[in-house]
Every structure is written in C-alpha cells, then in structure tokens.
Coordinates of C-alpha atoms in Angstrom, one line a residue:
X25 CA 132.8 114.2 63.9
X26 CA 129.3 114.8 65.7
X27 CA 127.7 112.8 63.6
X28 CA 130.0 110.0 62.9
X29 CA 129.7 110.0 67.3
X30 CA 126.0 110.0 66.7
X31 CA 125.5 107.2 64.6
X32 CA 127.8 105.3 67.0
X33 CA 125.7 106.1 69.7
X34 CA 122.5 105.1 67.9
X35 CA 124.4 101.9 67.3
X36 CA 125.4 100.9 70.3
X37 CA 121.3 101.5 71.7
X38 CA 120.6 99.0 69.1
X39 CA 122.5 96.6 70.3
X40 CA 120.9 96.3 73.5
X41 CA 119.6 93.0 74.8
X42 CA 115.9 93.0 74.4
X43 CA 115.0 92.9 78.5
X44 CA 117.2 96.1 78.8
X45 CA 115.2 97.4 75.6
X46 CA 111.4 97.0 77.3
X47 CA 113.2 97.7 80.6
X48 CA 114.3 101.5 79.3
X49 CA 111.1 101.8 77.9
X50 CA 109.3 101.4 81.5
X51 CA 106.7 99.5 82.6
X52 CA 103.0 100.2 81.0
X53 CA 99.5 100.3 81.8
X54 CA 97.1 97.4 80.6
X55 CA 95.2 97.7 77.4
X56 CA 91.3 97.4 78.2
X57 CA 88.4 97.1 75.9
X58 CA 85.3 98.8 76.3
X59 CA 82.5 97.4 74.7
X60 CA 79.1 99.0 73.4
X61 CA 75.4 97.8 74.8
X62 CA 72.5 97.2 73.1
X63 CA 69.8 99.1 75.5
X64 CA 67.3 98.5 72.8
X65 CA 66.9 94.7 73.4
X66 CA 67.4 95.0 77.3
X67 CA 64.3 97.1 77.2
X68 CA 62.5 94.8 74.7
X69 CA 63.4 91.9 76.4
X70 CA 62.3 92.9 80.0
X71 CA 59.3 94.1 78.3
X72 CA 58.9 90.3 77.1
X73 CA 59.9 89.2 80.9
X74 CA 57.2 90.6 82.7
X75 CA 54.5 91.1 79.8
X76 CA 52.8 87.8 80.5
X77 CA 51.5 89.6 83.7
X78 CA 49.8 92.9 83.0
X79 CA 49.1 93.8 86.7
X80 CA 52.9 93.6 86.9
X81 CA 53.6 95.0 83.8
X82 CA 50.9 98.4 83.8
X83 CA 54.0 99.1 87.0
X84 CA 56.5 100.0 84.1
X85 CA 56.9 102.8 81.1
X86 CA 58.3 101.4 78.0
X87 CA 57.9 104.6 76.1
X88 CA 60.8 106.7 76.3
X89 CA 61.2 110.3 75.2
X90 CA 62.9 110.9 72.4
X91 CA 65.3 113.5 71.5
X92 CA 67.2 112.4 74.5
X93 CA 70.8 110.6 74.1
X94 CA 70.1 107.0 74.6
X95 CA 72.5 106.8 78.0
X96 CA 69.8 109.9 79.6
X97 CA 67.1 107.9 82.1
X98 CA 64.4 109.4 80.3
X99 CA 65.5 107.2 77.6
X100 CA 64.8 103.9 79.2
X101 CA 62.1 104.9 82.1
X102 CA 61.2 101.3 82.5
X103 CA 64.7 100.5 83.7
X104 CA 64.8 103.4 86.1
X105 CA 61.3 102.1 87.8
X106 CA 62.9 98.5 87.8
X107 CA 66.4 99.5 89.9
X108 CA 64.1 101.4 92.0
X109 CA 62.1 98.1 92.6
X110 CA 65.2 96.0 93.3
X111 CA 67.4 98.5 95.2
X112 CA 65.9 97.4 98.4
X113 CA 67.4 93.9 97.7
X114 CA 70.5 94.8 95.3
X115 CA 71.9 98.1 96.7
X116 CA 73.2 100.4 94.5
X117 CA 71.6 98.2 91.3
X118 CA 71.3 101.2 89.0
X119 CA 75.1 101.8 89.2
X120 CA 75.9 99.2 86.4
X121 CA 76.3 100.4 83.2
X122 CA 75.6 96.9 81.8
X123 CA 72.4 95.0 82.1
X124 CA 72.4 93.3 85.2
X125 CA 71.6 89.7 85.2
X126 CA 70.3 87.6 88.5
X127 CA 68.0 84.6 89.2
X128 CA 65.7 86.6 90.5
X129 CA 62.2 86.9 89.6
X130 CA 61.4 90.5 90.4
X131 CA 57.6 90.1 88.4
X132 CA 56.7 87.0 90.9
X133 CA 58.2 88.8 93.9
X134 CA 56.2 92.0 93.1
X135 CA 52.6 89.8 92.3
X136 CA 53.6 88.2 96.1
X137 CA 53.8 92.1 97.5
X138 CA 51.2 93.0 95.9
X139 CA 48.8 89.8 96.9
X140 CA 50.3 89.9 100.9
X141 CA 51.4 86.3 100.1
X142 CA 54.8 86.9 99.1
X143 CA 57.3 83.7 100.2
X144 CA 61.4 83.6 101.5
X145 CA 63.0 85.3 99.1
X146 CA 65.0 82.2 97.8
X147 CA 61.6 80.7 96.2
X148 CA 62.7 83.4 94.0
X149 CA 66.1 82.9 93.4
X150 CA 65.6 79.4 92.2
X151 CA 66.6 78.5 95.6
X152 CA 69.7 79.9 95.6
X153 CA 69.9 82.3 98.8
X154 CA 69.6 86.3 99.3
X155 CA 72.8 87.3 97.6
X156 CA 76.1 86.9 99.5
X157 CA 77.6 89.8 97.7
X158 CA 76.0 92.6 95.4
X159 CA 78.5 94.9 93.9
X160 CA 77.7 97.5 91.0
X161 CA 80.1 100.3 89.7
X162 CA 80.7 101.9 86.8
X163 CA 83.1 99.2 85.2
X164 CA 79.8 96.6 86.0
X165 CA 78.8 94.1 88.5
X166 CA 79.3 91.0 90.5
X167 CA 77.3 88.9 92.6
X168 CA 78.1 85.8 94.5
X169 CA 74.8 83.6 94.9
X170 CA 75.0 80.2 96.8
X171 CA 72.7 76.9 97.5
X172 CA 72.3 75.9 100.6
X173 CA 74.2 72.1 101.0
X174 CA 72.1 69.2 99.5
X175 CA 69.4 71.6 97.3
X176 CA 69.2 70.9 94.1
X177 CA 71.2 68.0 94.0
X178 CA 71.7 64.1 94.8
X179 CA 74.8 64.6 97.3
X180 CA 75.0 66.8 100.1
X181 CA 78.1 69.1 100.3
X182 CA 80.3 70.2 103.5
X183 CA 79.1 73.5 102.9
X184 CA 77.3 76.1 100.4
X185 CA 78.3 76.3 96.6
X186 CA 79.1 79.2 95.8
X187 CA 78.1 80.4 92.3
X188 CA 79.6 83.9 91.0
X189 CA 78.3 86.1 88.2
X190 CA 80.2 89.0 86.5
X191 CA 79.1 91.6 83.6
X192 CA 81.6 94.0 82.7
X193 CA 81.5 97.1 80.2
X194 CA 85.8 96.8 80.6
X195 CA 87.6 93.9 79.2
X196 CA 91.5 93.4 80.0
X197 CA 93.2 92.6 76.5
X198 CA 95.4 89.8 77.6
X199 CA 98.2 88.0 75.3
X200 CA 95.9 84.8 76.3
X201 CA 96.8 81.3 74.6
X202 CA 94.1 79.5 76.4
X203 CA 91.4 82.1 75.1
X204 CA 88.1 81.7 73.8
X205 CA 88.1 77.8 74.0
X206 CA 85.4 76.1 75.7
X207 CA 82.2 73.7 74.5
X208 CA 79.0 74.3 73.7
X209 CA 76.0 73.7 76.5
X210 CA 72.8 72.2 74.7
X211 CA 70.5 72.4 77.0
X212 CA 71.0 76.0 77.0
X213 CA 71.8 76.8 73.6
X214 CA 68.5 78.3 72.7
X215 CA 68.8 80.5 75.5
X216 CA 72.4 81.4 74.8
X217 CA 72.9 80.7 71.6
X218 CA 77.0 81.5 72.0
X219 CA 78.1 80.2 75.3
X220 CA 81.0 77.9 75.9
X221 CA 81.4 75.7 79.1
X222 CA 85.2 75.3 80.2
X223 CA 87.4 74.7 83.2
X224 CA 89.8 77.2 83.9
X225 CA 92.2 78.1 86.6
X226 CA 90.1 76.0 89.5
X227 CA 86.7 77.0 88.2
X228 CA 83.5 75.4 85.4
X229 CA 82.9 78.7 83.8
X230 CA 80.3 79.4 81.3
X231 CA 80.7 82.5 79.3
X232 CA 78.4 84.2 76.9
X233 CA 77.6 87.8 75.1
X234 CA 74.0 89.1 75.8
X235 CA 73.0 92.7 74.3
X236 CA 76.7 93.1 73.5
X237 CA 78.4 92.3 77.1
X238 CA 80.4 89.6 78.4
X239 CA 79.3 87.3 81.2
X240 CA 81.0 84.9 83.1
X241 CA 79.0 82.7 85.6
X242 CA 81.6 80.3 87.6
X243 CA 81.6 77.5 90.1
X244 CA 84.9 76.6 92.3
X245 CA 85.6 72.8 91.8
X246 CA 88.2 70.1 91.3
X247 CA 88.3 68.8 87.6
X248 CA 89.1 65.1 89.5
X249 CA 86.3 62.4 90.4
X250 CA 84.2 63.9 93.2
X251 CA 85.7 64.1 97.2
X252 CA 84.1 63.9 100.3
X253 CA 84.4 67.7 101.3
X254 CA 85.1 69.1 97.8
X255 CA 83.1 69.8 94.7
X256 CA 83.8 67.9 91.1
X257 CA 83.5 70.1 88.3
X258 CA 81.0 67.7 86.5
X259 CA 79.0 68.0 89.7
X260 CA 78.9 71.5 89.2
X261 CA 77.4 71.8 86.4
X262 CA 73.7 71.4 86.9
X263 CA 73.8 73.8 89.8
X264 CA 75.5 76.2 87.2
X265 CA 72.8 75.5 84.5
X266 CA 69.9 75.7 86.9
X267 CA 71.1 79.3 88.1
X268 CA 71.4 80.0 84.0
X269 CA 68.2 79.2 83.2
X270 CA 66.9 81.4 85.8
X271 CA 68.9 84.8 84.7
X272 CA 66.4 87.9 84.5
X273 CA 67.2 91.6 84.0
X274 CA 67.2 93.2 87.0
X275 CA 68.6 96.2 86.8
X276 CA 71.5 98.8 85.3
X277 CA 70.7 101.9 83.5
X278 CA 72.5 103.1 80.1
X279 CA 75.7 105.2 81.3
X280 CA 77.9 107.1 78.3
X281 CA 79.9 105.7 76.0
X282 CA 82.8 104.6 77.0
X283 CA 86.5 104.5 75.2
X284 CA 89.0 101.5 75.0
X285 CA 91.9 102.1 77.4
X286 CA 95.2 102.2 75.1
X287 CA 98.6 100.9 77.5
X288 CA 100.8 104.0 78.4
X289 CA 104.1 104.3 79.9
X290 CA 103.3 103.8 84.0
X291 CA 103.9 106.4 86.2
X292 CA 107.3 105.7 88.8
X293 CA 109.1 108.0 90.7
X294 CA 112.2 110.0 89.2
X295 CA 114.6 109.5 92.1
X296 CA 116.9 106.2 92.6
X297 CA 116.7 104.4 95.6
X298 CA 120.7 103.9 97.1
X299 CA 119.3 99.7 97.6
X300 CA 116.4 98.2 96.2
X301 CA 116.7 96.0 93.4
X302 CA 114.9 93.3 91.8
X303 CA 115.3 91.1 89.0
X304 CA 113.5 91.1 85.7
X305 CA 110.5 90.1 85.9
X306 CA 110.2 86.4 84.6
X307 CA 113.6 85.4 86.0
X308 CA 112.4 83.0 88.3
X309 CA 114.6 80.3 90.1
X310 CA 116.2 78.0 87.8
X311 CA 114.3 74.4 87.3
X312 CA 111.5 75.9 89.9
X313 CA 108.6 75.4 87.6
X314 CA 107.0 73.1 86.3
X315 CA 108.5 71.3 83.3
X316 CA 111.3 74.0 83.6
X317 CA 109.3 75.9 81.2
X318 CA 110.1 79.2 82.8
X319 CA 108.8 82.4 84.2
X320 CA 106.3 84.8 82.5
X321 CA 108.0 88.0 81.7
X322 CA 105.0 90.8 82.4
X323 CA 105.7 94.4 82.1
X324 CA 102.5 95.4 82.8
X325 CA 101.9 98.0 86.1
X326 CA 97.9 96.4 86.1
X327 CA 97.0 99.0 88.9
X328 CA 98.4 102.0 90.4
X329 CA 98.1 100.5 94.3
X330 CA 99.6 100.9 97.4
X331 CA 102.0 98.1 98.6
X332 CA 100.1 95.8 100.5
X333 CA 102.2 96.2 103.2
X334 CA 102.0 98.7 105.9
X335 CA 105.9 99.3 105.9
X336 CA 109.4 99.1 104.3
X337 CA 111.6 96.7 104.1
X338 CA 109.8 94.0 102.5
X339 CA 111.2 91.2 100.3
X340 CA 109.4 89.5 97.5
X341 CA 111.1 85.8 96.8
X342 CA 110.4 82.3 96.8
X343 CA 109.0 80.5 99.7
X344 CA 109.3 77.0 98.3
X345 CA 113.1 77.2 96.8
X346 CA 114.9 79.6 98.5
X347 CA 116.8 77.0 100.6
X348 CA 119.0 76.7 97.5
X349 CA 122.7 78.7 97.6
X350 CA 122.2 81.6 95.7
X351 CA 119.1 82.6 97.8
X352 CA 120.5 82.3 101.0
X353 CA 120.8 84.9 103.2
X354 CA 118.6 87.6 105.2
X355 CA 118.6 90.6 103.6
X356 CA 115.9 91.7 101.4
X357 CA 117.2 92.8 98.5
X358 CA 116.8 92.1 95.3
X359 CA 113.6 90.7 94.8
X360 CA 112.7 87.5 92.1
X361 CA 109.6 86.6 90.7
X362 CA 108.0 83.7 91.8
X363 CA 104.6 83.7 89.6
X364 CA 105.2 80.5 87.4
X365 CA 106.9 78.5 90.1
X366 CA 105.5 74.8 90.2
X367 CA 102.3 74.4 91.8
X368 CA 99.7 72.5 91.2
X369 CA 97.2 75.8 90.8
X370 CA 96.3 76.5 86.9
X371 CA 98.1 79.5 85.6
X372 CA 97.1 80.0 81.9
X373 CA 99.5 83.3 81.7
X374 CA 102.3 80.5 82.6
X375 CA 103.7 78.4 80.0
X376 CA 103.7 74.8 81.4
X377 CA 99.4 75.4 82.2
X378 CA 100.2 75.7 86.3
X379 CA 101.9 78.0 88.8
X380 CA 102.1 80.1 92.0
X381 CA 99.5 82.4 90.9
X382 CA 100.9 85.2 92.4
X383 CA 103.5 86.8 94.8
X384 CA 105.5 85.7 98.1
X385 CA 105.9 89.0 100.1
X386 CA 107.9 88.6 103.1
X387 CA 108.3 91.0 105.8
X388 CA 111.8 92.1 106.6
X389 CA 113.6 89.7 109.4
X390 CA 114.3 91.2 112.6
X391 CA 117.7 91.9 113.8
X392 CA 119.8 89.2 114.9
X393 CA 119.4 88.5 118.5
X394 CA 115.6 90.7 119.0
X395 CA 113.2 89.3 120.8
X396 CA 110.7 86.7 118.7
X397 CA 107.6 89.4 120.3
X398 CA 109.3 92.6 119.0
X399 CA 107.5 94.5 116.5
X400 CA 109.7 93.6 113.5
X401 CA 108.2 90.0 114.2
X402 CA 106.2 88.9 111.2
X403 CA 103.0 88.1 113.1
X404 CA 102.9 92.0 114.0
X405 CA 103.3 93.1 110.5
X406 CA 100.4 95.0 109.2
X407 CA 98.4 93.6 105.6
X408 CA 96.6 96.8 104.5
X409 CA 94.3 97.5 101.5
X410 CA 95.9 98.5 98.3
X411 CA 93.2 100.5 97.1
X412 CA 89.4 101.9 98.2
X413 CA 87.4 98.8 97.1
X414 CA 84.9 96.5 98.3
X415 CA 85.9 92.6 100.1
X416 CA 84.5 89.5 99.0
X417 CA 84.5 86.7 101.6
X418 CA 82.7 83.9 103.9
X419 CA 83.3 83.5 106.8
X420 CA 85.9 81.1 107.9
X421 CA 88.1 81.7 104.4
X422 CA 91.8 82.1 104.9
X423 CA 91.1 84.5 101.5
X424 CA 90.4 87.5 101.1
X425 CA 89.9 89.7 98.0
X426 CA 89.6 93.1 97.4
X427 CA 87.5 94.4 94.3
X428 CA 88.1 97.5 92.3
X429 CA 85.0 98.6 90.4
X430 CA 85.2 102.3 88.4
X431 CA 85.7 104.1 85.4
X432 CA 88.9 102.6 84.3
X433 CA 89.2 99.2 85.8
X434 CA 87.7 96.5 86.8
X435 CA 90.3 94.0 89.3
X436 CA 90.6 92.1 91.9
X437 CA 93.4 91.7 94.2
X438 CA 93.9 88.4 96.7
X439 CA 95.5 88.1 100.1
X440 CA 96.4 84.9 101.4
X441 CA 97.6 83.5 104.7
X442 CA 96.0 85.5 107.0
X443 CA 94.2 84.2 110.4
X444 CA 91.1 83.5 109.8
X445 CA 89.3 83.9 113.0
X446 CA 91.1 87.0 113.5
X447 CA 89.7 88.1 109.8
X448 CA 86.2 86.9 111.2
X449 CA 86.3 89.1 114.2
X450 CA 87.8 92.5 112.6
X451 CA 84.2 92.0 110.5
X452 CA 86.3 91.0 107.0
X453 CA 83.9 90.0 105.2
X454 CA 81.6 90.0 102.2
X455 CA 80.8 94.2 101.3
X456 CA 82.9 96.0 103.7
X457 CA 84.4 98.7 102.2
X458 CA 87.9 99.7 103.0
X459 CA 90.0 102.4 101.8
X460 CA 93.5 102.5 100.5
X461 CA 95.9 102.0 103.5
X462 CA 93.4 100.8 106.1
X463 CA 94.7 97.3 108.2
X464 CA 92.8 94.6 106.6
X465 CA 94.5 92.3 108.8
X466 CA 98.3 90.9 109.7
X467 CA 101.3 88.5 108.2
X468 CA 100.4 85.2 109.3
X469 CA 100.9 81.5 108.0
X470 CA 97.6 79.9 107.3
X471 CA 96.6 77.4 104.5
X472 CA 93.3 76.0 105.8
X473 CA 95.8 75.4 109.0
X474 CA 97.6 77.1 111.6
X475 CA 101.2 76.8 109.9
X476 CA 100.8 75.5 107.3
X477 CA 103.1 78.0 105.4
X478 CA 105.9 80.3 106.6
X479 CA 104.9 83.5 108.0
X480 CA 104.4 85.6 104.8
X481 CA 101.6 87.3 102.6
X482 CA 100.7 85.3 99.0
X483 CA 99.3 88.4 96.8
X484 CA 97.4 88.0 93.4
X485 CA 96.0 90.0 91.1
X486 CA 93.0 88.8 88.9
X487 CA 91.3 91.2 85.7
X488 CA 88.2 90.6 83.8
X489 CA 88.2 89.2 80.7
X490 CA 85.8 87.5 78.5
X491 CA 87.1 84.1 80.0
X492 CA 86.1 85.9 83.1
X493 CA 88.6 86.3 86.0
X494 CA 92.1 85.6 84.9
X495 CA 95.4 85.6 87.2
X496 CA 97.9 87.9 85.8
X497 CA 102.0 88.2 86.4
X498 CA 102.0 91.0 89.8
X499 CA 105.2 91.1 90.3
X500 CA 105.6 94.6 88.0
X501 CA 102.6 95.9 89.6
X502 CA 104.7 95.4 92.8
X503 CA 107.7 96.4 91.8
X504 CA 106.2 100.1 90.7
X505 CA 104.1 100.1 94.1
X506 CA 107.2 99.5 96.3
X507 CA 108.7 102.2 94.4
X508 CA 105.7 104.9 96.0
X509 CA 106.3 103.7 99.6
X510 CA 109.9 104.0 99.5
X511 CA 110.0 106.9 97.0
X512 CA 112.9 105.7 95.3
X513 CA 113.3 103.6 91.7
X514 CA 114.9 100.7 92.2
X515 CA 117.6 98.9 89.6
X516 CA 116.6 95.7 87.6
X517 CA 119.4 93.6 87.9
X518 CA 121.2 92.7 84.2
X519 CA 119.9 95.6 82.4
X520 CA 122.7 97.8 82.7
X521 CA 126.0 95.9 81.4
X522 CA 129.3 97.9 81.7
X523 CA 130.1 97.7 78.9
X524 CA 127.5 98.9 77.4
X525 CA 126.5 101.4 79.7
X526 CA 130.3 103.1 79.5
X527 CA 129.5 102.9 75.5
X528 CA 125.4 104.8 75.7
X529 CA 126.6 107.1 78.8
X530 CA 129.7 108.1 77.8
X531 CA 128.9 108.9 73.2
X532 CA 126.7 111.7 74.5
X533 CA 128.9 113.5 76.1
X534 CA 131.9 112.7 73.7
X535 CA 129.2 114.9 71.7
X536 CA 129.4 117.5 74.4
X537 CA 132.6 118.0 74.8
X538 CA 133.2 117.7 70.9
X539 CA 130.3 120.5 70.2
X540 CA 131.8 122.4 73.2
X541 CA 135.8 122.1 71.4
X542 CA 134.1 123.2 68.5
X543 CA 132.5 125.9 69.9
X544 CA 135.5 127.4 71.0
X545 CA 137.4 127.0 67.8
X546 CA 134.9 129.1 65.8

C-alpha cells in the first residue's frame, strides 16, 4: 500500500506545469565564465611598446624570476614598475587581473617628465580627456574616456562623447540569441585581427579578444540619420576607431587563476510572508509588448542585493498599462513583471528585439485622505544603494549606475528618475563610493524633464558579457531582495493549483498515517 501511495505521489509531481516545476526548484545564481590570460604576450608586447625608446625602456625589468607561479609579481617585474608609473593617473591600476588597455601613451608621457617638456595630458590620450572614470577590481576594469565637443570630427556635438572601455576576467553565460554577431572593421583588422563592430541595445560596440580577454569599447548613439543634439551611430565610429588605434597596456598585474562560477539554488528566506505575492516572472500584461511577443521568463537571482528601496511596502508593476481593469487598485500586492513591455529601448533578452529594460518600482501610496507632504509621499521616499560599489555619472544625467567589481561578479545596476540637480549637489557622481544601504538619492519623476514620468524608480540590471554590457530580466533579482527586507517568502501566483496541491500535500501523509496503521498492527 506504501508504495502503490508512493508511485502516486511521484506521479502527481510529474504532472506539474512546467512554471510550478522551475518555480519549486527556486530561483538560481548566474552561470559565469572565467577566462585564462596570456601574461606572456602582455609582457612581450609592452616590451615591443616602449622598446623603440631605450631611455624609456632601461626604466623597466623584463626578466622575471623563475620558479615563481606566473600570477607572483616577481613573475612580471616590468608590469609592477608600469602600475607604479600610472597609479598617479589610474588609481588603483594594479588591481586588474586583466591587462589593462587605455589611449594613453605612458612611454611619451614619461620622455616629457623626464625632458621638463611634458604637455596636457590629453596630447596623450589622443585627445580624449583625463579619464572620467577609472575603476579596477578583481573581476577587471572600466574606464569612461570622452572628446571634448567638435575634436576629432566635422560636426560639433551638444556635449562630450563619451567612449567606455571594459576588460573582464568574468563573463555572464547568457541564453543570448543576438550573440556573437557583428562585422568586421578593416581599417583595424591588422591590429585586431577578430573584432566585430555591431549596434546593440543603444550603443556601436566593437568587441575583440586580446591575450585571451574580452573587450568591449562602446559609444551611445542613435542607429537613425544624425540629430541636432544627439549622436548617429555611423558618426560614431571614427571617434571609436581613433580611441582603438591608440590602446596601449597600461597596467594590471597577473592575479590566480580563477574558476567558472556554476548556477546554484539562490539563497531566500525559510519563513512565508502572510501578503506578498508576485506573479511569475515573464507574465507581463497581456498585448503590452511589442508585437505581443511576450514577457522573458528569468529565474535567475543575478545578485544577492539589497532592495533599492529604503522601506517596505513597495510595489513593482507597470507604469504605462496599469490603467487597464485588472490592475486597478491601490494596494501593492502582487507584483508583475514589466521587463519586455513595449518600448522603443533594444532589449536583446526580449523576444520582439525592444523593451522596458528593467523594473517599475513604486512606492506604497499613502493612506487615503494624508496629507500630499506626509512622509509616505513618494517624493520623500528614500533610493539607497543595493550594494558597496562604485557610481558612474556626469553631471546633469537623470542616471545613475552603480558598479560591482570583485571576485565573483562583475554588474551594474541603473537608477532612473531621480532629480538631477539634487543628484549633482549630494556629489553623485563619477567614483563615489557608496556602501550597501546608504541614500543615493529619492523617488522622483524625471526623464530629461521635471515630470516627465510618474513618481517612481526604473531599476536595471546590466552583466558583462563578451557583447559587453547586456540588460538582463531583474524582476527575480527583485523578487529574492524584497524577500530580505521583509524577511518573509512571498507566493508566486498560479504555481500552487488546488488541485494539485491537495493531491502532492496530502500522498505523503496518506503514507504517514498508512506507515503509522501499520506500525501499530505489527
């Protein structure tokens, strides 16, 4: 009888819908590649850099000691002398554990130190100004560079172009259809011999593999015919190709070998919250994107991070069709997923090509009848940092990002909305450094203009890969985040049928009670 209420009980699991299936299963970590460098031919090739000028040159030691592991600095002496050159300029440099590429010409800027003639440091730089940001960590680096409007080019932009570089020893293994496209580039394909050109998700990028990494240099542009206060991709280009042809090694020193990441189980907490509930994720709002090709269902927790809000209640829905019937109403539970809803962003991870790009967070609404300058009032909702990580932004952006740079990961997370000024004067800005929790800034409803969206926070999530910065689904991330603050785990709405779940919580303790009548027979 045990068995025969067994196999029943096996049964009926099988016969679970597939959602409920990956749904029991619980949401997982990302799988990340880590890829091996060739320090070899970084040393061989910055030994080619700066050998054409031996006063230069006679600075650095090529000959390492041997017997040493090849990650020890007494392997590669010469690269420990050159981050101790360029720290002064790139702080923290030697904290890559990939070879780090600028336009920078550290054997010219020396021979001008050394001669008492040396010239702005953009004569350098091809031009391209002192770094806006330099970050290095032990997942790699990133640097924004940008040219001051009208240099190097026939038309003379509203403001600087911004040009961004990444290296990265991690790369996110993404289910990516658009992956690995792109063209070649002749003028540099003697310099890099595999690198494709491609316009992806509001950026030109051009990727390519040196000494066994990945790089990604990009440019933010319109793929449309030039406008009078925004970039064209095609007019991009050359200022992307002249910032190529001027890559050097600067820095990085040789760090242990690191493992590829396998996807586990995320962690969430044991006890059920008595109210929050969400729907799967991918369930978006019927005929709300584009094409009505759906939602993304994502089950991946990309980061263990605190919610990006201050406090509890908060409510993650649509901001664009909400006014429909079924989500009427002010509570602000359960939650929907609104990554693939029609916009006209590119959203590769979405299968109509465009999307949201990320998440609608909403505070919860006040009490009817409070006051409008009450503290429940969005306006006086707190936006804090979901991790300890470094911002990247220029003054005057309505964006902010926070970057996460260590061991295991290597991500970025986007706020959106925020005031701008007010962001300007609480000094958020390129390089700060935060730490997980602190205010970064409040609810507000900017899109380049004062309300120009409903008061409420758009939050993104972007991981490396070798197409370089890629939006991914956050809506799980979210979900498992919300479950910290609250310490509760909420319900996913239409995974637990009753029918079903009478049939898989009630066969195991028909084997109970059946064990327990036998039992007392014997």
């Amino acid at each position: 009888m045990a068995v025969r209420l067994l196999r029943r009980w096996l049964a009926a699991l099988c016969l679970l819908p597939a959602g409920l299936t990956a749904a029991a299963a619980g949401f997982r970590t990302p799988s990340i590649t880590a890829v091996r460098v060739e320090w070899r031919a970084v040393v061989d090739q910055l030994r080619t850099e700066i050998g054409t000028r031996p006063a230069i040159a006679s600075r650095f030691t090529f000959a390492g000691q041997r017997r040493v592991p090849a990650w020890d600095p007494r392997a590669t002496p010469a690269l420990v002398q050159l981050n101790a050159i360029n720290a002064s300029l790139f702080a923290g440099i030697g904290r890559s554990p990939v070879p780090v590429l600028l336009p920078f010409d550290t054997a010219g800027y020396l021979e001008g130190e050394a001669s008492g003639t040396q010239l702005p440091l953009s004569r350098y730089q091809a031009d391209f100004r002192p770094a806006d940001l330099f970050h290095a960590g032990p997942a790699g680096y990133d640097a924004v560079f940008s040219l001051h409007p009208g240099a190097g080019s026939s038309r003379i932009f509203a403001k600087p172009v911004e040009v961004q570089i990444t290296g990265s020893i991690l790369v996110y293994d993404l289910a990516d259809p658009l992956g690995g496209k792109g063209e070649p580039v002749k003028a540099l394909a003697a310099q890099f011999p595999d690198m494709r050109r491609f316009i992806r998700e509001g950026y030109v990028r051009y990727a390519f593999t040196r000494f066994g990494v990945p790089y990604v240099v990009s440019i933010q542009c319109l793929d449309s015919a030039p406008r009078a206060r925004r970039l064209a991709c095609r007019e991009a280009y050359p200022i992307a190709e002249r910032f190529l042809k001027t890559l050097r090694i600067s820095g990085g020193q040789p760090a242990q070998p690191r493992h590829d990441i396998s996807s586990e189980i995320a962690e969430r907490p044991t006890a059920v919250s008595p109210d929050f509930t969400y729907y799967p994720g991918g369930d978006i709002i019927a005929r709300s994107s584009v094409r009505r090709r759906g939602g993304r269902a994502d089950f991946a927790a990309y980061s263990q991070i605190r919610f990006p809000l201050e406090k509890a209640p908060a409510a993650i829905r649509s901001q664009s069709f909400s006014r429909k019937k079924t989500e009427q109403g002010r509570g602000v539970y359960p939650w929907r997923d609104n990554f693939c809803e029609a916009r006209s962003f590119q959203v590769g991870q979405c299968a109509a090509g465009f999307g949201h790009q990320g998440q609608d967070i909403r505070p919860a609404p006040c009490p009817p009848n409070s006051n409008s300058e009450s503290s429940c009032h969005p306006r006086k909702q707190a936006v804090v940092a979901v991790r300890d990580g470094i911002l990247i932004r220029s003054l005057r952006q309505q964006a902010a990002t926070l970057q996460i740079n260590t061991r295991n990961e290597h991500i970025r997370f986007r706020y959106m909305h925020m005031n701008p000024s007010a962001m300007d004067a609480d000094g958020i800005l390129n390089g700060r450094r935060v730490a997980e929790g602190e205010k970064i800034g409040v609810v507000s409803n900017y899109l380049d203009f004062p309300n120009g969206t409903s008061y409420h926070l758009h939050f993104d999530v972007q991981v490396f890969t070798r197409d370089g910065w890629i939006w991914v689904n956050p809506y799980t991330t979210l979900i498992a985040s919300y479950e910290r603050l609250i310490r509760g785990r909420g319900r996913e709405i239409g995974t637990d049928p009753p029918a079903v779940a009478a049939v898989v919580h009630a066969l195991p303790e028909d084997i109970l009670r059946h064990n327990a009548r036998e039992g007392r027979e014997n």
